[in-house]
Coordinates of C-alpha atoms in Angstrom, one line a residue:
X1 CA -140.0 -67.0 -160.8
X2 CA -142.2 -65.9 -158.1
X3 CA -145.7 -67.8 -159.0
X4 CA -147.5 -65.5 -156.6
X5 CA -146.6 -62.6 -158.7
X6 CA -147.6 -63.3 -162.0
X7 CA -151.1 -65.3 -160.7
X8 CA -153.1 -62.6 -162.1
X9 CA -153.0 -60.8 -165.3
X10 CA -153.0 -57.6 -163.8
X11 CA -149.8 -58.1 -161.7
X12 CA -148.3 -59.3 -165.2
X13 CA -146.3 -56.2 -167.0
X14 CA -146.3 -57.8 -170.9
X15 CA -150.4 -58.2 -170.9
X16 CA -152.5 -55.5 -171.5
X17 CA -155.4 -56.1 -169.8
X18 CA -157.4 -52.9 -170.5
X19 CA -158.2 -54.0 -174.0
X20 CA -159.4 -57.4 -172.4
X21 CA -162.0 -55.0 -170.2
X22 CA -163.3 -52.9 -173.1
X23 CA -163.9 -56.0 -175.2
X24 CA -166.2 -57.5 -172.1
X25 CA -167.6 -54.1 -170.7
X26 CA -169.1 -53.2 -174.2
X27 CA -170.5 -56.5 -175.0
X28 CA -172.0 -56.6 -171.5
X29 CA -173.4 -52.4 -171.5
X30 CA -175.3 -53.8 -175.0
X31 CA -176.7 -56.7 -174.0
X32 CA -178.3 -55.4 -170.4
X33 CA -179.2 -52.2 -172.1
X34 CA -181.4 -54.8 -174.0
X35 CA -183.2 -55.9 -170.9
X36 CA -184.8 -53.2 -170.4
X37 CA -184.9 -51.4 -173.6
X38 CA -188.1 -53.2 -174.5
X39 CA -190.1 -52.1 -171.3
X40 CA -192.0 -48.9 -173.1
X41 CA -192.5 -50.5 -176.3
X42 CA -194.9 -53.5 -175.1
X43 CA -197.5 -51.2 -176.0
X44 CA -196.5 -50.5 -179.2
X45 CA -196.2 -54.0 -180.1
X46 CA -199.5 -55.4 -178.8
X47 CA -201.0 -52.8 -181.7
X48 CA -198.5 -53.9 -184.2
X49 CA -199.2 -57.1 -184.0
X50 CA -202.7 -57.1 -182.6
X51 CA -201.7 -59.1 -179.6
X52 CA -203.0 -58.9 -176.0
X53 CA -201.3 -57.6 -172.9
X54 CA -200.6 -61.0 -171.1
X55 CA -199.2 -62.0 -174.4
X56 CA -196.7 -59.4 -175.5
X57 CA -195.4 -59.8 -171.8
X58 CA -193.7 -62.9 -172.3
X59 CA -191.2 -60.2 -174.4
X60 CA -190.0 -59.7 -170.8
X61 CA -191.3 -62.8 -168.6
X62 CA -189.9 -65.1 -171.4
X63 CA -186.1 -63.4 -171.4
X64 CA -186.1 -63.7 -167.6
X65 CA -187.5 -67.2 -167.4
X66 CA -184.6 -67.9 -169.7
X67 CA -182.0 -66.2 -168.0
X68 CA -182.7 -68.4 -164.6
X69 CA -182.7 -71.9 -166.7
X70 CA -179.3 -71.1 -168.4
X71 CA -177.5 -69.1 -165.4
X72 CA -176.9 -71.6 -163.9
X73 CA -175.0 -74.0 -165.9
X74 CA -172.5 -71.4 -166.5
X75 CA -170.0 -72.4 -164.1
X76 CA -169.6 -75.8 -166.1
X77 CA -169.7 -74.1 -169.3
X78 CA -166.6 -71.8 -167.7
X79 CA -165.0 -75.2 -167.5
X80 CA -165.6 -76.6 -170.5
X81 CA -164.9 -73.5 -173.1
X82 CA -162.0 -70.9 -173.3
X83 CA -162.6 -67.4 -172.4
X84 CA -162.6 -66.9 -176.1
X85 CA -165.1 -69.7 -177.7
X86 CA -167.6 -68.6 -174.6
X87 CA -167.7 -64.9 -175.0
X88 CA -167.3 -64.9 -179.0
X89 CA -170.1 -67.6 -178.7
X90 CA -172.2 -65.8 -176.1
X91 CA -172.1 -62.5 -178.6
X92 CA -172.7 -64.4 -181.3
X93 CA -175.9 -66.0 -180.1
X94 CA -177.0 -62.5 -178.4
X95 CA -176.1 -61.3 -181.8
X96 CA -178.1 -63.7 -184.1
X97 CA -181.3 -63.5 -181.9
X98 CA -181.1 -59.6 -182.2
X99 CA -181.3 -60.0 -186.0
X100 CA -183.9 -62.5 -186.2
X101 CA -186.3 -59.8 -183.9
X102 CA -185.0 -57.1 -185.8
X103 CA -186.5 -58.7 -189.1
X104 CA -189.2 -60.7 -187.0
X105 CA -192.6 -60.8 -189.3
X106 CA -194.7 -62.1 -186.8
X107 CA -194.9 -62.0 -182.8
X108 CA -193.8 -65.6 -182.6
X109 CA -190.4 -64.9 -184.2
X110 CA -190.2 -61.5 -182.3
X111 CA -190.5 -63.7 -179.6
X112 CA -188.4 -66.4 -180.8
X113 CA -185.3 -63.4 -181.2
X114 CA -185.8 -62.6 -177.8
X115 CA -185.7 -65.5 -176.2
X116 CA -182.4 -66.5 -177.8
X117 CA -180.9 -62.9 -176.5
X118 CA -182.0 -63.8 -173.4
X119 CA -179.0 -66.7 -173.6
X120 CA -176.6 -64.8 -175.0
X121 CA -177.1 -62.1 -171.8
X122 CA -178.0 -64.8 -169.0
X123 CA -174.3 -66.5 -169.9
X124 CA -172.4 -62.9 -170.2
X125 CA -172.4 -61.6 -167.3
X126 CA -171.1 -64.8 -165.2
X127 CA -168.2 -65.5 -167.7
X128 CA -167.7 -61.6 -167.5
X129 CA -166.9 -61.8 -163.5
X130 CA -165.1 -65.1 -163.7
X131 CA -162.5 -63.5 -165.7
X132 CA -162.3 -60.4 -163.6
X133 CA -161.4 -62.5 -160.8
X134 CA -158.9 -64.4 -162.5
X135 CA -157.3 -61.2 -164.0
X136 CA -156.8 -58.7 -161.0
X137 CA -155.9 -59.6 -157.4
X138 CA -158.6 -59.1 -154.2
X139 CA -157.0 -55.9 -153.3
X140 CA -157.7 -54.0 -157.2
X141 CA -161.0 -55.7 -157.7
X142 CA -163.6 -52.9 -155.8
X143 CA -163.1 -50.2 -158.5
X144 CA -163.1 -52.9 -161.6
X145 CA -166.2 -54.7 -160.3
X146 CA -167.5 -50.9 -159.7
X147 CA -167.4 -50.5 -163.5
X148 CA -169.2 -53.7 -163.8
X149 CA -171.4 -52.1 -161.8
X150 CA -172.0 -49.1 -163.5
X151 CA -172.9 -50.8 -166.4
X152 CA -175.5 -53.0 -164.7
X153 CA -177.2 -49.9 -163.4
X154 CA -176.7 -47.3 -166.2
X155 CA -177.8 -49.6 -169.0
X156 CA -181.3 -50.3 -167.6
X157 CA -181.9 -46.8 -166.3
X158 CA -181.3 -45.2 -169.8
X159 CA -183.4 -47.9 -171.5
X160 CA -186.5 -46.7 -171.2
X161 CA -185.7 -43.1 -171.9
X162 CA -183.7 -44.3 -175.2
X163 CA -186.6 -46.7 -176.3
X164 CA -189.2 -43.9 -175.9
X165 CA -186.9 -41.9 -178.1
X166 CA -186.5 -44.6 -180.9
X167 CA -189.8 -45.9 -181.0
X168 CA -191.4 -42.2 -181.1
X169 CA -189.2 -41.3 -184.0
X170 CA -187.8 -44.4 -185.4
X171 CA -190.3 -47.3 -185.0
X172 CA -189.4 -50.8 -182.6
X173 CA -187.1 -52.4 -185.2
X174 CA -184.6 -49.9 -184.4
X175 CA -184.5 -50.9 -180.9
X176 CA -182.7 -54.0 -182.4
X177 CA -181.0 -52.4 -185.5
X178 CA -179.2 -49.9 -183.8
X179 CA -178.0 -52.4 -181.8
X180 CA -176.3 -54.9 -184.2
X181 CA -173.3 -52.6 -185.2
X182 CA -172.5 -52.5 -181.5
X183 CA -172.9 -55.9 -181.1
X184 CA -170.4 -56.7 -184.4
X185 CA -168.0 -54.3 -183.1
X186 CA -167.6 -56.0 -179.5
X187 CA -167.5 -59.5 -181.3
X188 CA -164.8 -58.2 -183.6
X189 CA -162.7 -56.2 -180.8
X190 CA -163.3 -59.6 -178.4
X191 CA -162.2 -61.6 -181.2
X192 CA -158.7 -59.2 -181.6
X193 CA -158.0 -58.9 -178.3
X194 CA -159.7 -61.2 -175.9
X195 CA -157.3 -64.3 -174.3
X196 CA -157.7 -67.1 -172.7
X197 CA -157.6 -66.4 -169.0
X198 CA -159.7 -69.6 -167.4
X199 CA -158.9 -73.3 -167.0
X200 CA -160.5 -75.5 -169.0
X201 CA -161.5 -78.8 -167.3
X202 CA -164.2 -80.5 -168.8
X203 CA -165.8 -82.0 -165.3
X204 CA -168.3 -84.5 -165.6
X205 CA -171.4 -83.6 -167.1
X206 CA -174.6 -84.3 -164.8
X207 CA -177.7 -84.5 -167.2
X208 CA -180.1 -85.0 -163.6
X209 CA -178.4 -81.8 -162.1
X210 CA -179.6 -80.0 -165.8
X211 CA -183.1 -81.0 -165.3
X212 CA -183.4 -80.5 -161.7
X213 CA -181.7 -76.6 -162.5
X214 CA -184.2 -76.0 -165.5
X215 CA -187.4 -77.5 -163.8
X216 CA -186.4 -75.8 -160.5
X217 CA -185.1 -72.2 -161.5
X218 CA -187.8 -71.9 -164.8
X219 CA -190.3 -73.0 -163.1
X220 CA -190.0 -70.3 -160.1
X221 CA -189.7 -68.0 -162.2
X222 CA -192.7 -68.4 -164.3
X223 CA -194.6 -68.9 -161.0
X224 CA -194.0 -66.0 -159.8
X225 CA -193.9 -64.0 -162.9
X226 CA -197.2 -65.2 -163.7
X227 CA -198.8 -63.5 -159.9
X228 CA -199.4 -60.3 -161.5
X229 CA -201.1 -61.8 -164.6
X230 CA -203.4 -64.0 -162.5
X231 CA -206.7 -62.3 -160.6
X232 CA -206.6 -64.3 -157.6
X233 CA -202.9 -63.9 -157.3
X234 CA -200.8 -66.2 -155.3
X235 CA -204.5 -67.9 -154.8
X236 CA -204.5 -69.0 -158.5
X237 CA -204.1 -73.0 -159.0
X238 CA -201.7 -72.1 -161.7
X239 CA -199.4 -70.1 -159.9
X240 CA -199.1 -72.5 -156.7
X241 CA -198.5 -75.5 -159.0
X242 CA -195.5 -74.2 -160.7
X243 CA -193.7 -72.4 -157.4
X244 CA -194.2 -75.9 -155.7
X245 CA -192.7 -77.3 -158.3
X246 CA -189.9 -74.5 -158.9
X247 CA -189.2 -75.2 -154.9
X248 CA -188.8 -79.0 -155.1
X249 CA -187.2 -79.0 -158.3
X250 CA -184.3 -76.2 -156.6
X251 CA -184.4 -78.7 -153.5
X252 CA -183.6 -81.3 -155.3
X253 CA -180.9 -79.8 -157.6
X254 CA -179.1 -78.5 -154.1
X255 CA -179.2 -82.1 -152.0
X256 CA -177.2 -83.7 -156.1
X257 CA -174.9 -80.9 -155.8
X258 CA -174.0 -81.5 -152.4
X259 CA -173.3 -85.3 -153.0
X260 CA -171.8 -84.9 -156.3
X261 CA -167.9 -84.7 -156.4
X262 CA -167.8 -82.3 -159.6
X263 CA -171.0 -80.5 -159.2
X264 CA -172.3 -78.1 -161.9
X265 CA -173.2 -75.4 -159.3
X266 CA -171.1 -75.7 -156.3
X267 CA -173.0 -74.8 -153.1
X268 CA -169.7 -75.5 -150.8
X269 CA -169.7 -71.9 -151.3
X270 CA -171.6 -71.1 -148.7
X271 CA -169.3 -72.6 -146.7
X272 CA -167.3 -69.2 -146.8
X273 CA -168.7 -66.8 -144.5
X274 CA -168.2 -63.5 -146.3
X275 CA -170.1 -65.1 -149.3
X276 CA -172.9 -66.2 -147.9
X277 CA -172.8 -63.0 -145.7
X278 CA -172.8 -61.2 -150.0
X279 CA -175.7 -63.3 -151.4
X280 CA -178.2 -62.1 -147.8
X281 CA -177.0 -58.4 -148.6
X282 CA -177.6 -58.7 -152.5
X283 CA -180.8 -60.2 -151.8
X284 CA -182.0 -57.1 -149.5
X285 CA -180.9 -54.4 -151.4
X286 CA -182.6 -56.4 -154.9
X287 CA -185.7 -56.6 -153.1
X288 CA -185.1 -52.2 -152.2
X289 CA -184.6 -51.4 -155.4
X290 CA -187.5 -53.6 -157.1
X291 CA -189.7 -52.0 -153.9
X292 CA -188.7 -48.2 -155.5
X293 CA -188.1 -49.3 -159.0
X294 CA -192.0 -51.0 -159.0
X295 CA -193.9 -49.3 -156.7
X296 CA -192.8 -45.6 -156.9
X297 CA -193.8 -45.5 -160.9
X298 CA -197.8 -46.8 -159.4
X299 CA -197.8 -44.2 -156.9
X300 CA -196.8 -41.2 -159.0
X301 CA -198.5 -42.0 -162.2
X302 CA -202.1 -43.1 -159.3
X303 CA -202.2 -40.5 -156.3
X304 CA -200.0 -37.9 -157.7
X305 CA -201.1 -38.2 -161.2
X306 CA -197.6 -37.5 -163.3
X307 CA -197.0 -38.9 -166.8
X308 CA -195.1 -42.1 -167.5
X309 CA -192.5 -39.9 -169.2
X310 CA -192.3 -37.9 -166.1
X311 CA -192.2 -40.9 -163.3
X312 CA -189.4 -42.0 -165.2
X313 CA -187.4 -39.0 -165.3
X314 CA -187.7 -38.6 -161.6
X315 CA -186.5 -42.2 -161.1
X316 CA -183.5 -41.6 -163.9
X317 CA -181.3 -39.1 -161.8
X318 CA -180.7 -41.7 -159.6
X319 CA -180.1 -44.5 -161.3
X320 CA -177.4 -42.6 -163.3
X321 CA -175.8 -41.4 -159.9
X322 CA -175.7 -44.8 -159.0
X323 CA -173.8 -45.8 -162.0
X324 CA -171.7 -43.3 -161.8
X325 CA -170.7 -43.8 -158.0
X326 CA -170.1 -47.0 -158.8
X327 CA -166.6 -46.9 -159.5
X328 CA -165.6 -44.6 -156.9
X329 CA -167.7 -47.0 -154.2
X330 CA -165.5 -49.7 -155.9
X331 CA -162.7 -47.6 -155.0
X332 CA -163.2 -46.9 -151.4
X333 CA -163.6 -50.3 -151.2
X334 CA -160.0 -51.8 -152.2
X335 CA -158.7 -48.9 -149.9
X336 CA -160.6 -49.2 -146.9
X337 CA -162.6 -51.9 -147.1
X338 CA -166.3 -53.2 -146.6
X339 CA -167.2 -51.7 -143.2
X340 CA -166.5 -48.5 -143.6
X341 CA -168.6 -48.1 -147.0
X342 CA -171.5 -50.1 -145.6
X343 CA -172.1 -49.0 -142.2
X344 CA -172.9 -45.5 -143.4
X345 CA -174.7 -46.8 -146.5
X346 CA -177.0 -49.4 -144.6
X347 CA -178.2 -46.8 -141.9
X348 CA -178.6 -44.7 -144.8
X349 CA -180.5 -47.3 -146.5
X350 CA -182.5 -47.7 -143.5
X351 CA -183.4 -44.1 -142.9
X352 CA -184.7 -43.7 -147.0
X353 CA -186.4 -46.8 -146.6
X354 CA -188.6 -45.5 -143.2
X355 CA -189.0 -42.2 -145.0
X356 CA -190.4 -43.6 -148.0
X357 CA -192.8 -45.7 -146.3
X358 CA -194.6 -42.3 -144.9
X359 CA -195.3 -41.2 -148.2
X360 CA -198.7 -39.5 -148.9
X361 CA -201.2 -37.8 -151.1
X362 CA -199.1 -34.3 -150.3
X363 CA -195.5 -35.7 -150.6
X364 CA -193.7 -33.1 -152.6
X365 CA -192.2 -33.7 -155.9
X366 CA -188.4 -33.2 -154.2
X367 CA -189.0 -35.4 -151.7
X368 CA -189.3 -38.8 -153.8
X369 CA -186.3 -37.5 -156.2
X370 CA -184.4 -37.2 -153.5
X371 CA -185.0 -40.0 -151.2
X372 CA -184.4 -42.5 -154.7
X373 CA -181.2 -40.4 -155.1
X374 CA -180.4 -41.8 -151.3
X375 CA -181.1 -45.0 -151.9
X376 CA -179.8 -45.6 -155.3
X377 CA -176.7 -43.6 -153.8
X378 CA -176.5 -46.6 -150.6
X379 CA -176.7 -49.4 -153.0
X380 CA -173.6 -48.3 -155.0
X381 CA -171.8 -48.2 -151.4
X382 CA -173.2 -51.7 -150.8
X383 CA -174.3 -54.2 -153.6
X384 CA -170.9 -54.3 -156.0
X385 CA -168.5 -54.1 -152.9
X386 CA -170.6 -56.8 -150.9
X387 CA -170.3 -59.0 -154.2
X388 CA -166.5 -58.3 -154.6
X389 CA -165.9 -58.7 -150.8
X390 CA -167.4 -62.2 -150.6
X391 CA -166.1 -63.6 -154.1
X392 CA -162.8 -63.0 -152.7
X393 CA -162.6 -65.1 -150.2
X394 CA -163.5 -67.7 -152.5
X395 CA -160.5 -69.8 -154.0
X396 CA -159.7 -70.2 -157.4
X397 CA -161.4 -73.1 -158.3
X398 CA -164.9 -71.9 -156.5
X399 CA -165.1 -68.4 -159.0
X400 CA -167.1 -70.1 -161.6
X401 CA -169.6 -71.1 -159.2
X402 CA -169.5 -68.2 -157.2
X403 CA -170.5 -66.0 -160.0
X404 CA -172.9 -68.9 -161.4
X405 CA -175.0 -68.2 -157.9
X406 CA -174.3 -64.7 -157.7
X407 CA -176.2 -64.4 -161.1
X408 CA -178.8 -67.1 -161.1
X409 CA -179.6 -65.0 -157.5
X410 CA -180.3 -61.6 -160.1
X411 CA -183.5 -62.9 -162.0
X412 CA -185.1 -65.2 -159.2
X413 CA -184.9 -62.3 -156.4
X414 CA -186.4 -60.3 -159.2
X415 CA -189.2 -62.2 -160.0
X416 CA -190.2 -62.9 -156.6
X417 CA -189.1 -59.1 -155.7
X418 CA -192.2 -57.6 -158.6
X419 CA -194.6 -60.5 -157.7
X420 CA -194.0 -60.1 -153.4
X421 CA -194.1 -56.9 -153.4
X422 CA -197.3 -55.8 -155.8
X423 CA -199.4 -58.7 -153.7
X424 CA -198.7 -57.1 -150.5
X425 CA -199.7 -53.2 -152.0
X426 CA -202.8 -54.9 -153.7
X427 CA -203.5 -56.8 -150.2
X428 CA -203.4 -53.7 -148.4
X429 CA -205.4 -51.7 -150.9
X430 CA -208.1 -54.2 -151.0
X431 CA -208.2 -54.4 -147.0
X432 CA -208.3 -50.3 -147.2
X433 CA -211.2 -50.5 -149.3
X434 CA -213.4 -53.1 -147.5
X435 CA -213.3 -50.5 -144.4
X436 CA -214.3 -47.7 -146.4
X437 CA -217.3 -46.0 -146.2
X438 CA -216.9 -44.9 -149.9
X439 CA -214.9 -47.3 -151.4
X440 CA -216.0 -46.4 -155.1
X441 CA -214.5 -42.3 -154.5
X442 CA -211.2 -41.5 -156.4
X443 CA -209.6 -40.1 -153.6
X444 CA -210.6 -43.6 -151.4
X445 CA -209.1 -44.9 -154.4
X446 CA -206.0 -42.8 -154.1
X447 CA -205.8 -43.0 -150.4
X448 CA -205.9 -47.0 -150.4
X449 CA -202.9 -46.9 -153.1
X450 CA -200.9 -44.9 -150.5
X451 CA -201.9 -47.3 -147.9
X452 CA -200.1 -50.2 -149.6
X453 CA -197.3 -48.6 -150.8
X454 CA -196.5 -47.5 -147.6
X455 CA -196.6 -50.9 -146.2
X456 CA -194.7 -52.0 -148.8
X457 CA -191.7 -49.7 -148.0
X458 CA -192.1 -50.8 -144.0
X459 CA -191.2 -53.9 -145.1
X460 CA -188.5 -53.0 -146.9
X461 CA -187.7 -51.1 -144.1
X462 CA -187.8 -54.4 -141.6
X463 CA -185.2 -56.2 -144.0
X464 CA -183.0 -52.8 -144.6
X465 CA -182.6 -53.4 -140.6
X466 CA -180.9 -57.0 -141.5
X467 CA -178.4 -55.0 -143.8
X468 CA -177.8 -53.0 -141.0
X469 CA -176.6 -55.7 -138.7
X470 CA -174.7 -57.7 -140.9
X471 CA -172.7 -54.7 -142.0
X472 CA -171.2 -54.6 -138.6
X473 CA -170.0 -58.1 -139.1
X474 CA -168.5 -57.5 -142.2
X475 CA -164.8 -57.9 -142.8
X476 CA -162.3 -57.8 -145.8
X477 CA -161.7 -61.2 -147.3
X478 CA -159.2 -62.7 -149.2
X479 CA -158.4 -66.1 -150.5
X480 CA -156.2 -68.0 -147.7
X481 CA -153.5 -68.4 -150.0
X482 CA -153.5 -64.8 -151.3
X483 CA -151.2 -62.5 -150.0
X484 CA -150.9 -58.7 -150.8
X485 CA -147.3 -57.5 -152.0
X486 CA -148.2 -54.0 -151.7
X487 CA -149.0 -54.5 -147.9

């Protein structure tokens, strides 16, 4: 029998793999539409349970600081578990925490809930790509890992709009109840039809590696999460302490990794140049969208006074398209490859970036709609096919650690996205001010807001110019003992 042609699941007439995909898909679309779902009730809560704003926001800083401590011990979980035990498991737990804030009494086991969602989602969407990978070849995995994408994007864009909706009509348990019999129903489809499709090799367990990755990757997080809750900023103590020790702790968990012969995060796979050439790319266009998805809200709810309600609906038309493209971008991909989606979309990119960084007290409605429509249009065309192009050149036995650092990547650039990116506007505001003449006048006010937001989209800019160059570098990759039957 020809080994080559029965590798992957896909190739492999007598599986059906589409069942396998819904059972995944679902349980991830519920479990990131949680992530953000929370975002307008804060507000809500903090009068529920008469709490105060730096308090209700460990809702969010708390699921994202536990996201980046249990990321990254996926890839040895992959290894240890079948397919089956970790996404039944990961469900279940996502599952059980949904309850417990559902029937939470008090803020602490709100909180508590939360938190233990935050596991279930942090080890989904890893185990989800892993078995992608294993299931269909380099050439059919654009337009799958497209639908991954559209998922990733459309959940969190229609969370806020659906949580205003619930919590206006229905009150903040709901965001949770209405989510359980979704939840159920992916366990029980997962349980029907999911199979085994990864290896299970129980490497050595390194208890220094797990302290170093928790110490390191938590500890970043908070740091940075905790800029925009501190007055003096990256100037606070606090804050300093725990990057410091975020840094040293990621330091040391990379130099173990590198001598270790079965590490728990594999960093050889930077050795492969189309992956590392991925994680630079993902990294720009994360800190793009967290420039637009941050910084747009504060400048149309500040200089061109618009509702909450009606920032957001500016910023949802894109975000859909995005998901939407996805798949087709996906697509394009396994037919023509990297370059010719990601020349266009980088330039493009490039151009909304320099155009949105000479925003103003006049810019018209149209013209923020439709630059985010640009930009949310050039990531589809870039992120998911950047990150299927350099997993694939990844062997076999790398794709639990490729995805591990693909994913830890997600809340970390995040974190240091919000916190970069609001110190730089507030910098520039501040410096704005101090050379004013009548720094106390709304419109100074308004006028200094601009300022900073502008420079925050030159720098995005400056980086979108990296994209740029490295998508003329870019090539197709595939696993050196891989070869296409279809070519």
């Amino acid at each position: 029998m020809d080994e080559q042609k029965y590798e992957y699941l896909a190739d492999n007439p007598t599986i059906k793999v589409l069942p396998i995909m819904l059972a995944l898909i679902i349980g991830a679309f519920f479990a990131i539409l949680n992530e953000t779902l929370l975002n307008i009730a804060l507000i809500t809560l903090m009068d529920q349970f008469s709490i105060t704003l730096p308090t209700v926001q460990w809702m969010a800083t708390g699921f994202m600081l536990v996201m980046a401590v249990v990321i990254p011990i996926s890839a040895l979980l992959i290894q240890w578990f079948t397919t089956r035990q970790l996404f039944l498991g990961t469900m279940t737990v996502f599952t059980i925490g949904t309850i417990v804030a559902a029937s939470a009494p008090t803020f602490a086991i709100l909180l508590t809930g939360r938190l233990i969602q935050a596991v279930g989602t942090g080890l989904l969407m890893p185990i989800i790509f892993n078995v992608f990978l294993l299931i269909y070849p380099p050439h059919k995995r654009g337009k799958i890992m497209g639908l991954i994408g559209l998922v990733i994007m459309f959940a969190p864009a229609i969370g806020p709009t659906l949580s205003g909706v619930i919590v206006e009509y229905l009150g903040w348990r709901y965001l949770f109840l209405l989510v359980i019999p979704f939840a159920l129903f992916s366990i029980a489809f997962g349980f029907k039809y999911l199979i085994n499709v990864t290896e299970v090799t129980k490497p050595k367990i390194d208890y220094l590696s797990l302290v170093y990755s928790s110490i390191g990757f938590g500890s970043l997080v908070y740091g940075f999460s905790s800029v925009g809750n501190s007055a003096d900023g990256f100037a606070d103590p606090l804050v300093l302490l725990f990057i410091s020790i975020g840094v040293i702790g990621i330091v040391l968990f990379v130099l173990r990794q590198l001598k270790l012969e079965e590490p728990i995060m594999n960093m050889r796979v930077f050795r492969y140049p189309m992956f590392t050439h991925a994680v630079i790319l993902f990294l720009i266009i994360i800190m793009a969208m967290f420039a637009s998805e941050i910084i747009l809200p504060i400048y149309m709810q500040g200089p061109l006074a618009l509702t909450a309600a009606t920032a957001g609906l500016i910023l949802l038309p894109g975000s859909i398209l995005n998901g939407i493209m996805s798949p087709f971008m996906g697509s394009l991909f396994d037919k023509f490859g990297p370059r010719v989606l990601m020349i266009p979309a980088t330039i493009v990119l490039s151009a909304t970036m320099f155009m949105m960084s000479r925003l103003t007290l006049d810019t018209p409605i149209w013209v923020v709609v439709v630059s985010y429509i640009l930009l949310m249009l050039a990531v589809s065309a870039i992120m998911m096919p950047a990150e299927t192009n350099g997993l694939n050149q990844l062997p076999k036995k790398l794709y639990p650690h490729g995805t591990a650092v693909m994913s830890t990547l997600q809340p970390v650039a995040g974190a240091i996205g919000v916190s970069v990116f609001i110190s730089i506007m507030n910098a520039r505001q501040l410096h704005f001010l101090e050379k004013s003449q009548t720094p106390s006048d709304a419109l100074t006010a308004d006028l200094a807001l601009v300022a900073g937001v502008e420079l925050v989209y030159f720098i995005a800019f400056a980086m979108s110019l990296v994209a740029v160059v490295l998508s003329f570098i870019v090539y197709r990759a595939t696993p050196e003992d891989y070869v296409d039957e279809n070519k």
